[in-house]
């Protein structure tokens, strides 16, 4: 008990020493020589109603490996893994991007695994929300408030491709569950990546204070326009050290538009492999910059090859916007969406060229089935490809001991029908499950035979 008391005492002393001189001085003037002092208050008064607090509850399913000694004593029938379910609660932030349709964007990690989502507006009103769709790799999710939510304020979007290092920023969110909070700073860097190499990252870096609970909140410019969704920080014990990251608004808009239209993210595919441009590589290729994405290999019959891009090219722009790294290229292409035609700028033999490329679709995009129906929890779903014998929704994996496994679903199964209706893809299945049927009669293709599995 002594150590916590010492820390608290030190903090109290520190606060007292800071506050005393302020009380001893006169109040700050509102104007100097008749001119109003600059203030962010007018902008925040118009923007903050569009930023919400999000509270979630759910059950976290985890697996624990059972020691082999147990199987030695109890036999080979003893399960190798033990499934544990633990209830959890979480807090985060969100931004109203469409007041008419009651749409709120937040981070995927804020609502991941949630059974219930409650949204609190700045004025104190609380509403339930449902998940429309999300993408774990880009950490974006789209929610919809219940119908009785009215008189909402939405935020206007800025063109995040026009941002510059040094632009002023304001972060708004719900840090540590304290309630809505605004902090200010500048853009420290653009195109940041490398926090999680499996994810799609093209972050805005800012020194505006971002802490736990700010996830999903707004990063705005001085005009009150949304430039990013606050997502991650680098700091000890979750505390702020002036290095925060936000998903650019353009990237977020591309993803949420796909979720609204298709019920899922249809990730774009350029069909190239490569890496960063090093100084040695630039010198060898006669390229006078270290910025861009080097193409080491072009996929056969891929979008890039069909458009004329070749191995050895350096991709320097997408739709006229400069590309600094291969990670930035990967994130932008994937989030633009399949079927989009983009202008790709390259450098070949020291000369710049442009190609119109129609992006193909990544076939390995997976959706967690619990986002669609609790009876399917533990299964990952993906669309079938041309190599599958039938068209439908493929079970990519099933967690041992999960609800999906208990109902009899297995990896490799293909869902071809639901309640006597044909199912062709994940988006169609999602739309059918939005009606929340009491019973799911799944028509399954398993190898060469068909079967029905009933899920309640």
Coordinates of N, CA and C in Angstrom, one line a residue, residues 29 157 228 297 384:
X29 N -6.8 37.5 -21.5 CA -7.7 38.3 -22.2 C -8.3 37.6 -23.4
X157 N -15.8 15.2 -44.9 CA -14.5 14.5 -45.2 C -13.6 15.4 -46.0
X228 N -8.7 11.7 -40.8 CA -8.3 10.3 -40.4 C -9.1 9.8 -39.3
X297 N 8.6 -8.8 -59.7 CA 7.9 -9.9 -60.4 C 6.5 -9.5 -60.7
X384 N -15.7 -18.6 -52.9 CA -15.0 -19.6 -53.7 C -14.3 -19.0 -54.8

